[in-house]
Short mmCIF file of C-alpha atoms in Angstrom, two decimals:
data_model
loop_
_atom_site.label_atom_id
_atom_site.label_comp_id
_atom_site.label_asym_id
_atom_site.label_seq_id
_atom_site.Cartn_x
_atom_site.Cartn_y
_atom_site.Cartn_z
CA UNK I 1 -5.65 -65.03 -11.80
CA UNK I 2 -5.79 -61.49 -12.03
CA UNK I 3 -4.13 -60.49 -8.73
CA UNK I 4 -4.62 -56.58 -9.29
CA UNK I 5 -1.83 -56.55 -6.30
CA UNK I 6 -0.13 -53.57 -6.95
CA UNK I 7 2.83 -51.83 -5.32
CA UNK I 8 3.44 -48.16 -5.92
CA UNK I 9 6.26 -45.99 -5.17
CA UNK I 10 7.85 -42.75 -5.95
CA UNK I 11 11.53 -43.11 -7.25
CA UNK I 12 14.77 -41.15 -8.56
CA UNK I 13 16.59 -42.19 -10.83
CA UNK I 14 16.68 -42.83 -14.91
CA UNK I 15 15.75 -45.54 -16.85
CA UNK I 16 16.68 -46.24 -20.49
CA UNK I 17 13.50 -47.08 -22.40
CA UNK I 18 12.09 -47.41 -26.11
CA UNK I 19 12.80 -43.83 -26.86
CA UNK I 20 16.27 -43.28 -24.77
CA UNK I 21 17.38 -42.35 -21.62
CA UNK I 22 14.52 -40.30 -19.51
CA UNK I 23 14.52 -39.23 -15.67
CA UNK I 24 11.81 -42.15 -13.98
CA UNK I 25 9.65 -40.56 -11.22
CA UNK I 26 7.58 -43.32 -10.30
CA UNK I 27 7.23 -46.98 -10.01
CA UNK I 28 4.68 -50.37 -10.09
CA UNK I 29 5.73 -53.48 -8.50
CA UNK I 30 3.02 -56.00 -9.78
CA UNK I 31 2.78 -60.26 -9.46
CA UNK I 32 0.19 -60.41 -12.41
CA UNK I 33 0.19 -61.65 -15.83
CA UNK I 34 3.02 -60.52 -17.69
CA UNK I 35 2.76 -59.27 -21.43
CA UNK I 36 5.67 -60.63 -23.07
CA UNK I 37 7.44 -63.68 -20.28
CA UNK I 38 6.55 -67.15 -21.41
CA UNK I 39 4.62 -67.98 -17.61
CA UNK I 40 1.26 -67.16 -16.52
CA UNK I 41 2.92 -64.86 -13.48
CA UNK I 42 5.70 -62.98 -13.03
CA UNK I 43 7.19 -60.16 -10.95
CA UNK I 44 6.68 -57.02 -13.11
CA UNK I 45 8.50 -54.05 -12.37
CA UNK I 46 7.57 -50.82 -14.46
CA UNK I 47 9.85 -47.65 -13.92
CA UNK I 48 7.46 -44.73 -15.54
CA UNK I 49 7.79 -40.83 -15.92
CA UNK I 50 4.12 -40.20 -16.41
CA UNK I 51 4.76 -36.34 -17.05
CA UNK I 52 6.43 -37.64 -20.13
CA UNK I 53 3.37 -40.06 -21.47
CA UNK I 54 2.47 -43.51 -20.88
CA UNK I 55 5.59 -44.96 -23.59
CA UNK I 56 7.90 -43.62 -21.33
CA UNK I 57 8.56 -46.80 -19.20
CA UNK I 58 10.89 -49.17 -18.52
CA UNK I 59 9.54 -52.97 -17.75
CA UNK I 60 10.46 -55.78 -16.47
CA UNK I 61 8.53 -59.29 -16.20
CA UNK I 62 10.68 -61.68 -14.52
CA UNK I 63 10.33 -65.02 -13.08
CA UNK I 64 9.48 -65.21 -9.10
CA UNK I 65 12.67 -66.85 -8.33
CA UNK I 66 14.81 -64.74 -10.63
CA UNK I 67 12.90 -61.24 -9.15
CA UNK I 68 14.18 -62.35 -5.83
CA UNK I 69 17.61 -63.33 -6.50
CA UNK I 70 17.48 -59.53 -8.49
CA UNK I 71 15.89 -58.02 -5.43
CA UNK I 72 18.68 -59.86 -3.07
CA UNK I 73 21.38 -59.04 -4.88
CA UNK I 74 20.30 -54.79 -5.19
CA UNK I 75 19.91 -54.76 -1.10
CA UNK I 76 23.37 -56.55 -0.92
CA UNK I 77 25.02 -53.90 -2.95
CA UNK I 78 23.31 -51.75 -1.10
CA UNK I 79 24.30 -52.84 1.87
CA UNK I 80 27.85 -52.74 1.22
CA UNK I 81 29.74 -49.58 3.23
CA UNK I 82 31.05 -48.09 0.16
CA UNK I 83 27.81 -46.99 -0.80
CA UNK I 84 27.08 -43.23 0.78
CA UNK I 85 22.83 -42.80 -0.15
CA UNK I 86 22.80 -39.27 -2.30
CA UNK I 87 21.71 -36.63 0.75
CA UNK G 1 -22.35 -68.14 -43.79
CA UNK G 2 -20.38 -65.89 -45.03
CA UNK G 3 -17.73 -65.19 -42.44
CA UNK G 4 -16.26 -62.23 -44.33
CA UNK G 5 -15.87 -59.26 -41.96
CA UNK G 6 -14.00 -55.73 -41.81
CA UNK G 7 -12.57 -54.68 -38.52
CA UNK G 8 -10.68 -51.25 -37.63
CA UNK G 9 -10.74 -48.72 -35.21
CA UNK G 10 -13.90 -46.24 -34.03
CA UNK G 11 -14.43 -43.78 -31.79
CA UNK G 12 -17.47 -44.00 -29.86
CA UNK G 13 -19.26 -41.81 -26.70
CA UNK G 14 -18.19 -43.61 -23.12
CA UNK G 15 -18.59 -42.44 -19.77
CA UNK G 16 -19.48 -39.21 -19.14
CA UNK G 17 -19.49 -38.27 -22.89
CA UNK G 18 -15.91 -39.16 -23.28
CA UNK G 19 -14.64 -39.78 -27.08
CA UNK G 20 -12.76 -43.01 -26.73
CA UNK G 21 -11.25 -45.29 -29.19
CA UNK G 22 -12.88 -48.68 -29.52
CA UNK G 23 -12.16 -51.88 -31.90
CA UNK G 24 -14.97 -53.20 -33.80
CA UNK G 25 -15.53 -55.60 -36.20
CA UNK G 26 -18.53 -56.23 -38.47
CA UNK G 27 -19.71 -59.01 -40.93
CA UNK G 28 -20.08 -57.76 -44.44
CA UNK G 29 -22.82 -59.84 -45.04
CA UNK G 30 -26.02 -57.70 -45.00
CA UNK G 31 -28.49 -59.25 -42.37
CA UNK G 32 -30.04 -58.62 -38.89
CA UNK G 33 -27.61 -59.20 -36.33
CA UNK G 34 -27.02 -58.89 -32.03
CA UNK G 35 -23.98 -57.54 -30.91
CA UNK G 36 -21.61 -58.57 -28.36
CA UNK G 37 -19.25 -55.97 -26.35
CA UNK G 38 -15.61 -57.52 -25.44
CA UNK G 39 -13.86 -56.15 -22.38
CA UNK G 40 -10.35 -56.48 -22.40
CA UNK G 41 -8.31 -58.10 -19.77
CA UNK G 42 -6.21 -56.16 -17.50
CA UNK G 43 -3.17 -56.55 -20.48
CA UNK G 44 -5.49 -53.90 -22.30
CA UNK G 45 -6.99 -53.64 -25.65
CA UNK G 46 -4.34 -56.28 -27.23
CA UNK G 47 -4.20 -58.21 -29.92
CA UNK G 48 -5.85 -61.52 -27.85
CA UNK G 49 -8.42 -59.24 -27.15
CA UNK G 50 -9.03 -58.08 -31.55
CA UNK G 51 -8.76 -61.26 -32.10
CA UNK G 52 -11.75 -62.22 -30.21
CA UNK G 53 -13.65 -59.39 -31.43
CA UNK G 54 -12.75 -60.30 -34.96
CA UNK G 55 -13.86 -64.02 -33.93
CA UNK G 56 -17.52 -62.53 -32.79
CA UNK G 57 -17.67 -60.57 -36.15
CA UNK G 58 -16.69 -63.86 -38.05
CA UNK G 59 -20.06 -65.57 -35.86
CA UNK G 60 -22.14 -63.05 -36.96
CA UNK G 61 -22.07 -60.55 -34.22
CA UNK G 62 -21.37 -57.17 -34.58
CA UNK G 63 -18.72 -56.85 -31.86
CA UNK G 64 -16.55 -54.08 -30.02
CA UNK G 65 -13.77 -53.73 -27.41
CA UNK G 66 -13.72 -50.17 -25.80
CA UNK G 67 -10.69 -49.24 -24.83
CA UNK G 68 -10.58 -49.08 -21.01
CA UNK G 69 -7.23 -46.95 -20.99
CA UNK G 70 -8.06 -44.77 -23.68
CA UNK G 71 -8.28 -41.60 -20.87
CA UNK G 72 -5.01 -42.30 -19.27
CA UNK G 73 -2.92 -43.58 -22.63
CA UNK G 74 -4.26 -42.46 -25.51
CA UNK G 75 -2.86 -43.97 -28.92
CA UNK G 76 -0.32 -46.12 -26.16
CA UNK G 77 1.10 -49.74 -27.09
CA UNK G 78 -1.81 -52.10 -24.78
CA UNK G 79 1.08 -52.80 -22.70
CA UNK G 80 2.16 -48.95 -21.83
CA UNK G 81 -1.83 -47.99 -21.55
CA UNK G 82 -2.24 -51.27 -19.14
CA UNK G 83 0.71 -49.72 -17.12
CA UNK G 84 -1.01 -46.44 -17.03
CA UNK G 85 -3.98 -47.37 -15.73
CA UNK G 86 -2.41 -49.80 -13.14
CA UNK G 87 -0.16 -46.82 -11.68
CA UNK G 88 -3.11 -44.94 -11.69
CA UNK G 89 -5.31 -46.91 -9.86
CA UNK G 90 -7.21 -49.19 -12.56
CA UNK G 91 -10.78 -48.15 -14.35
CA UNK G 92 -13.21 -46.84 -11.69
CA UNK G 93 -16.46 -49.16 -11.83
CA UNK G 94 -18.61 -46.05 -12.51
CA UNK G 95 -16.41 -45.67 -15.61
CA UNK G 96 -16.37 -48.99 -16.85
CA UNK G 97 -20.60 -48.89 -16.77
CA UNK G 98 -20.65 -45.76 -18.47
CA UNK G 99 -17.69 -47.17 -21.17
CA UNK G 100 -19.73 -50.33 -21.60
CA UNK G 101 -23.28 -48.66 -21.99
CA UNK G 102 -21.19 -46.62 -24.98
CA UNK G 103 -20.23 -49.29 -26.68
CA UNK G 104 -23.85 -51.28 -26.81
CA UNK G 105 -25.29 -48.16 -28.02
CA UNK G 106 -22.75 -47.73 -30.58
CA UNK G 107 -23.28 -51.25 -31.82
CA UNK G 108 -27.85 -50.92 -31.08
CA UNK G 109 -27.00 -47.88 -33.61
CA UNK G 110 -26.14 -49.96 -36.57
CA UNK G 111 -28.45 -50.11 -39.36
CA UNK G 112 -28.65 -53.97 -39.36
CA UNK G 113 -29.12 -54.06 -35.43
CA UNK G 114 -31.58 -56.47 -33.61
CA UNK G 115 -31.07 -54.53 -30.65
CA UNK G 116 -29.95 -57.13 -28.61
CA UNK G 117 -26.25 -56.73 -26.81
CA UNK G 118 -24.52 -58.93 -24.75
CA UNK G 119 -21.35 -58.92 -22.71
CA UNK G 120 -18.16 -61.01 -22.49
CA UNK G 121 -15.37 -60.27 -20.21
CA UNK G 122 -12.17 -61.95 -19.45
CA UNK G 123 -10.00 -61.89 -16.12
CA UNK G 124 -10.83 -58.79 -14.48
CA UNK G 125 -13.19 -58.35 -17.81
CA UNK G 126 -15.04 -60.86 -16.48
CA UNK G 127 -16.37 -59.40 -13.28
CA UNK G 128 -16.41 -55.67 -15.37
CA UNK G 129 -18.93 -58.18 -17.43
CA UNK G 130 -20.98 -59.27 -14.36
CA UNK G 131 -20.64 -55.25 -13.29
CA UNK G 132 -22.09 -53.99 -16.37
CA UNK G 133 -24.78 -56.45 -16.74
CA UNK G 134 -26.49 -55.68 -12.84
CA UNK G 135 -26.62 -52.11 -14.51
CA UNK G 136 -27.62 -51.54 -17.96
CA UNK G 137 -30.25 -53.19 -20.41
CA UNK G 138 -28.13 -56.24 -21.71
CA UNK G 139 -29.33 -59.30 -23.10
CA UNK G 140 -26.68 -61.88 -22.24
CA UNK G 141 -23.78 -61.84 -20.01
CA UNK G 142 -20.53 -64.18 -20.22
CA UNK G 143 -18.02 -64.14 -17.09
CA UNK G 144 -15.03 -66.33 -17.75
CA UNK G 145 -12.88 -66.37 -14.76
CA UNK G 146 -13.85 -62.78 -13.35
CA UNK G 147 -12.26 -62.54 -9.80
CA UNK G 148 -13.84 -60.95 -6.87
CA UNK G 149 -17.47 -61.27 -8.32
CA UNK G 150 -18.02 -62.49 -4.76
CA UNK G 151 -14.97 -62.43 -1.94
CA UNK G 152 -13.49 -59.93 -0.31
CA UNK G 153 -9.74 -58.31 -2.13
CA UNK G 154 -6.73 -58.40 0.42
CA UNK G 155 -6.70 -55.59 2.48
CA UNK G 156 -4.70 -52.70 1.43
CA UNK G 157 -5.68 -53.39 -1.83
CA UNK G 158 -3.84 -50.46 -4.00
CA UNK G 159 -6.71 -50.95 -7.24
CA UNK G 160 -10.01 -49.89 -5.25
CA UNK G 161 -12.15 -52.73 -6.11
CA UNK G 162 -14.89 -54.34 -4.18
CA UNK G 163 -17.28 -57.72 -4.95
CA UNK G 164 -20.82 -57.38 -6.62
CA UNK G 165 -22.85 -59.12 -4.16
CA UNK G 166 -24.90 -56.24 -3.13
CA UNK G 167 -25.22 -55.78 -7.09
CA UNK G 168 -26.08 -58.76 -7.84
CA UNK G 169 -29.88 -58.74 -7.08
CA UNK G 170 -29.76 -56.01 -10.05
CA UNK G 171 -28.55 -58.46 -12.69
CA UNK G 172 -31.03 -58.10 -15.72
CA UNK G 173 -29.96 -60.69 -18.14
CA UNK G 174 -28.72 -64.54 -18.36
CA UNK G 175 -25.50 -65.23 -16.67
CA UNK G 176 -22.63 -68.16 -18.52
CA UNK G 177 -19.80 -68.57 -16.46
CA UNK G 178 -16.89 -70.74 -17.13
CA UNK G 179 -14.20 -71.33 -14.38
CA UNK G 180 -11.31 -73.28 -13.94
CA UNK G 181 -11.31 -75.96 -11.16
CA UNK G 182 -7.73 -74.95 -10.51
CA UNK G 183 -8.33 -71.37 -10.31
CA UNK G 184 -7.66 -69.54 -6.98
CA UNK G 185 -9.69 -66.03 -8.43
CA UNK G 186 -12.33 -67.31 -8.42
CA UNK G 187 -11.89 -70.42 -6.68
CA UNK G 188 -14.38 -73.13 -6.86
CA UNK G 189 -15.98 -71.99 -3.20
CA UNK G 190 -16.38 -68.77 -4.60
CA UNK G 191 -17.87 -69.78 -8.03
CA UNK G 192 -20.54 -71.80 -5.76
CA UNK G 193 -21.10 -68.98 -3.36
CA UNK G 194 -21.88 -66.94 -6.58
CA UNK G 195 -24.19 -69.72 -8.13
CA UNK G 196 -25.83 -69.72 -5.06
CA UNK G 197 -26.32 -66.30 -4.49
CA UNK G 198 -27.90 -66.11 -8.07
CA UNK G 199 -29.95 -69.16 -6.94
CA UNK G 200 -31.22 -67.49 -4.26
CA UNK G 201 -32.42 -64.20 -6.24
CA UNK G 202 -34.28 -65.91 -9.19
CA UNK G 203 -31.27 -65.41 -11.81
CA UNK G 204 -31.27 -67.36 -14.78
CA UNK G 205 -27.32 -68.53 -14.77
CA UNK G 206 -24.83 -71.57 -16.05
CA UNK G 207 -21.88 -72.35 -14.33
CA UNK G 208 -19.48 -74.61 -16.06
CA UNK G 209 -16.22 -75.33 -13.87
CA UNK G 210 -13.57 -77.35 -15.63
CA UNK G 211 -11.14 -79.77 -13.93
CA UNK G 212 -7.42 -79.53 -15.06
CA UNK G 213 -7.63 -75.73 -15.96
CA UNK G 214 -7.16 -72.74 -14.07
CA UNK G 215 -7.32 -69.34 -14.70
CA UNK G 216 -7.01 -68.06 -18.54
CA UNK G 217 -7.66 -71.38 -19.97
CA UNK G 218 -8.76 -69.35 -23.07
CA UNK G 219 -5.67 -67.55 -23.71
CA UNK G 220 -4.09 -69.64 -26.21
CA UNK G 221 -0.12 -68.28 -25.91
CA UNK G 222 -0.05 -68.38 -22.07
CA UNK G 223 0.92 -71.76 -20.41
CA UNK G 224 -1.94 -71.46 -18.55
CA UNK G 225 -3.98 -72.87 -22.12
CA UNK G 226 -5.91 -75.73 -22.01
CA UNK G 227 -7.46 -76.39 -25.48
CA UNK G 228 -10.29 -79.46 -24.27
CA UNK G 229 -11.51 -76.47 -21.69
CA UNK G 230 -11.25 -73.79 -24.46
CA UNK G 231 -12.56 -75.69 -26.81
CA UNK G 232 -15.86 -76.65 -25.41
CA UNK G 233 -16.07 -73.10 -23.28
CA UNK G 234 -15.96 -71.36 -26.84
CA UNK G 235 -18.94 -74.32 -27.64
CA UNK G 236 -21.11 -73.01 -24.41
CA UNK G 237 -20.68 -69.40 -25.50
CA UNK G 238 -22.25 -69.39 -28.87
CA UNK G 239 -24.59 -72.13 -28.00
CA UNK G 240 -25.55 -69.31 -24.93
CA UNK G 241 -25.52 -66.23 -27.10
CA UNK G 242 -27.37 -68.37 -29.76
CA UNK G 243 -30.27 -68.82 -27.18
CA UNK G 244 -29.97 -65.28 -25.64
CA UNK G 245 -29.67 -62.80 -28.14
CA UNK G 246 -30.99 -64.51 -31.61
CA UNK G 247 -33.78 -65.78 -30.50
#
C-alpha cells in the first residue's frame, strides 16, 4: 500500500549527503515504499535543507524492526545525564 | 508489428499553463494510434514507471508520464523529487487534473492521433487515474491498486487527500481495476464498496481481485511481485484498452 503517512518536523543539525556536508532544516518520517531497501515497507527517514534544492537530503529506508532498535537506542543516549540539550 | 519505438524526454503545458517535463515514448511505425497517459507512483517518475511507458509505446500506444514533481524538483533524481513533494504536502488533486489533461492533449496533438486517451495509474497513480477520469474527456481508465478511491484516510492525515465518492457519479469513461486480495489499500471491502457504488450509477467497470497478491503485484523488483497476477493483469489491460480506445 501506499500509506501517504507522513511525519514532518523541523530539525537542527547537519547531515552528510551526495554532495557533502550541508546544515538539514527539516525532516520526513514516512512507513511507505522505500526506493532502494529490498522490502515492500520500510521506515524512511529523509533529513532535507529545501533552501538548498531537492538533492540536498540525506535518506534512510530501514527495516521496521531495525528503525526501532535505531530510534531506541538515540532516546537512550539521549537520556543519559551527560548529555546537556544545546540552549 | 513493428515494436520499434523512440522514447526521451518532452516538455508539455500542465496545470495552470505550467511547462513541465514529461516522458514519452512513440512507435516509429507510421499508423493511427490512441494514447495512454502513465501516472507515476508516489516513488516518482522512475525508471519502473519509463519502463511502462516504453512498454505502451512497444503496444502501439503513444504513451506519456508527466512528471508530478516537476514544480517542486525540477531536473531531481525520482527519489529526491518524490521527497520533495512528500515534505511538501504531495500533488494537490486540482494539479494532478490539470497535469493529466496536459499530457492527453499533448499526445491528441500528434499527427498520427485517433484521439482517443486513456489513463493508467499505479499506487496512489491509481486513484490520481480514477481522479482524472471523473473529470476530463478520457476514453479508458485503468486503476491498479489506487488507495482511498473510496474510505476515509486516518485522521491527521499530513498529505491532504480525500476519497472520490462524491466524484464518482462524474466518471466519463470505462473503469479496469485490478486489486490484490491481500491488499489492505484498497482492501477487498473497499474494492466492493467501489464496484458497487459504480453499480449503482450506471458505470461501465471490471474489477479483477487476485488471491495471493497484495499491493504492487506489478512491480517486478519489489517482494511484493507476483508474476501469475502480473501476468494476466498486464493480459486484462490491453485486452481493455484494445476494446476501449481502438475500437
Amino acid at each position: 500500500m501506499c500509506t501517504y503517512l507522513t511525519k514532518r518536523l523541523e530539525v537542527v543539525g547537519s547531515g552528510k549527503g551526495a554532495t557533502g556536508w550541508m546544515r538539514v532544516t527539516s525532516a520526513s518520517v514516512y512507513l511507505d515504499h522505500p526506493a532502494h531497501a529490498p522490502a515492500d515497507h520500510t521506515l524512511n527517514v529523509d533529513l532535507l535543507n529545501p533552501a538548498l534544492g531537492p538533492a540536498a537530503r540525506v535518506a534512510l529506508e530501514l527495516e521496521p524492526q531495525s528503525a526501532r532498535q535505531l530510534a531506541e537506542a538515540i532516546l537512550e543516549m539521549l537520556a543519559a545525564e551527560t548529555v546537556t540539550p544545546a540552549a | 508489428m513493428d515494436e520499434s519505438i523512440r522514447a526521451g524526454v518532452v516538455e508539455i503545458e500542465g496545470h495552470g499553463g505550467d511547462q513541465i517535463q514529461a516522458y514519452f515514448a512513440e512507435p516509429l511505425e507510421s499508423g493511427s494510434r490512441p494514447g495512454m497517459v502513465v501516472i507515476h507512483h508516489m516513488p516518482g517518475l522512475d525508471r519502473q514507471t519509463k519502463e511502462t511507458v516504453r512498454r505502451f509505446a512497444a503496444q502501439g500506444y503513444f504513451a506519456i508520464s508527466p512528471n508530478l514533481y516537476w514544480r517542486e524538483a525540477p531536473g531531481a533524481e525520482p527519489d529526491d523529487a518524490a521527497a520533495a513533494a512528500r515534505a511538501r504536502g504531495g500533488v494537490p488533486d486540482e494539479r494532478l487534473v490539470g497535469d493529466v489533461a496536459g499530457a492527453a492533449d499533448f499526445l491528441r496533438a500528434r499527427p498520427s492521433a485517433s484521439g482517443k486517451v486513456g489513463v493508467i495509474g499505479y499506487c496512489s497513480g491509481g486513484r490520481q487515474a480514477v481522479l482524472a477520469a471523473c473529470h476530463l474527456p478520457l476514453q479508458a481508465a485503468v486503476d491498479c491498486y489506487g488507495a482511498f478511491v473510496v474510505g476515509q484516510p486516518p485522521e491527521g492525515f499530513p498529505i491532504p487527500i480525500s476519497n472520490l465518492t462524491a466524484q464518482l457519479p462524474d466518471l466519463g469513461c470505462p473503469l479496469l481495476g485490478l486489486f490484490g486480495e491481500e491488499d489492505q489499500h484498497p482492501s477487498p471491502a473497499e474494492t466492493a464498496e467501489l464496484d458497487a457504488l459504480l453499480t449503482g450509477h450506471g458505470k461501465q467497470h471490471e474489477f479483477t481481485t487476485y488471491p495471493g497478491a497484495g499491493h504492487a503485484f506489478f512491480a517486478v523488483d519489489r517482494p511484493s511481485y507476483r508474476p501469475e497476477a502480473a501476468v494476466d493483469g498486464w493480459g486484462r489491460i490491453f485486452a481493455f484498452l484494445s476494446r476501449t480506445l481502438e475500437g
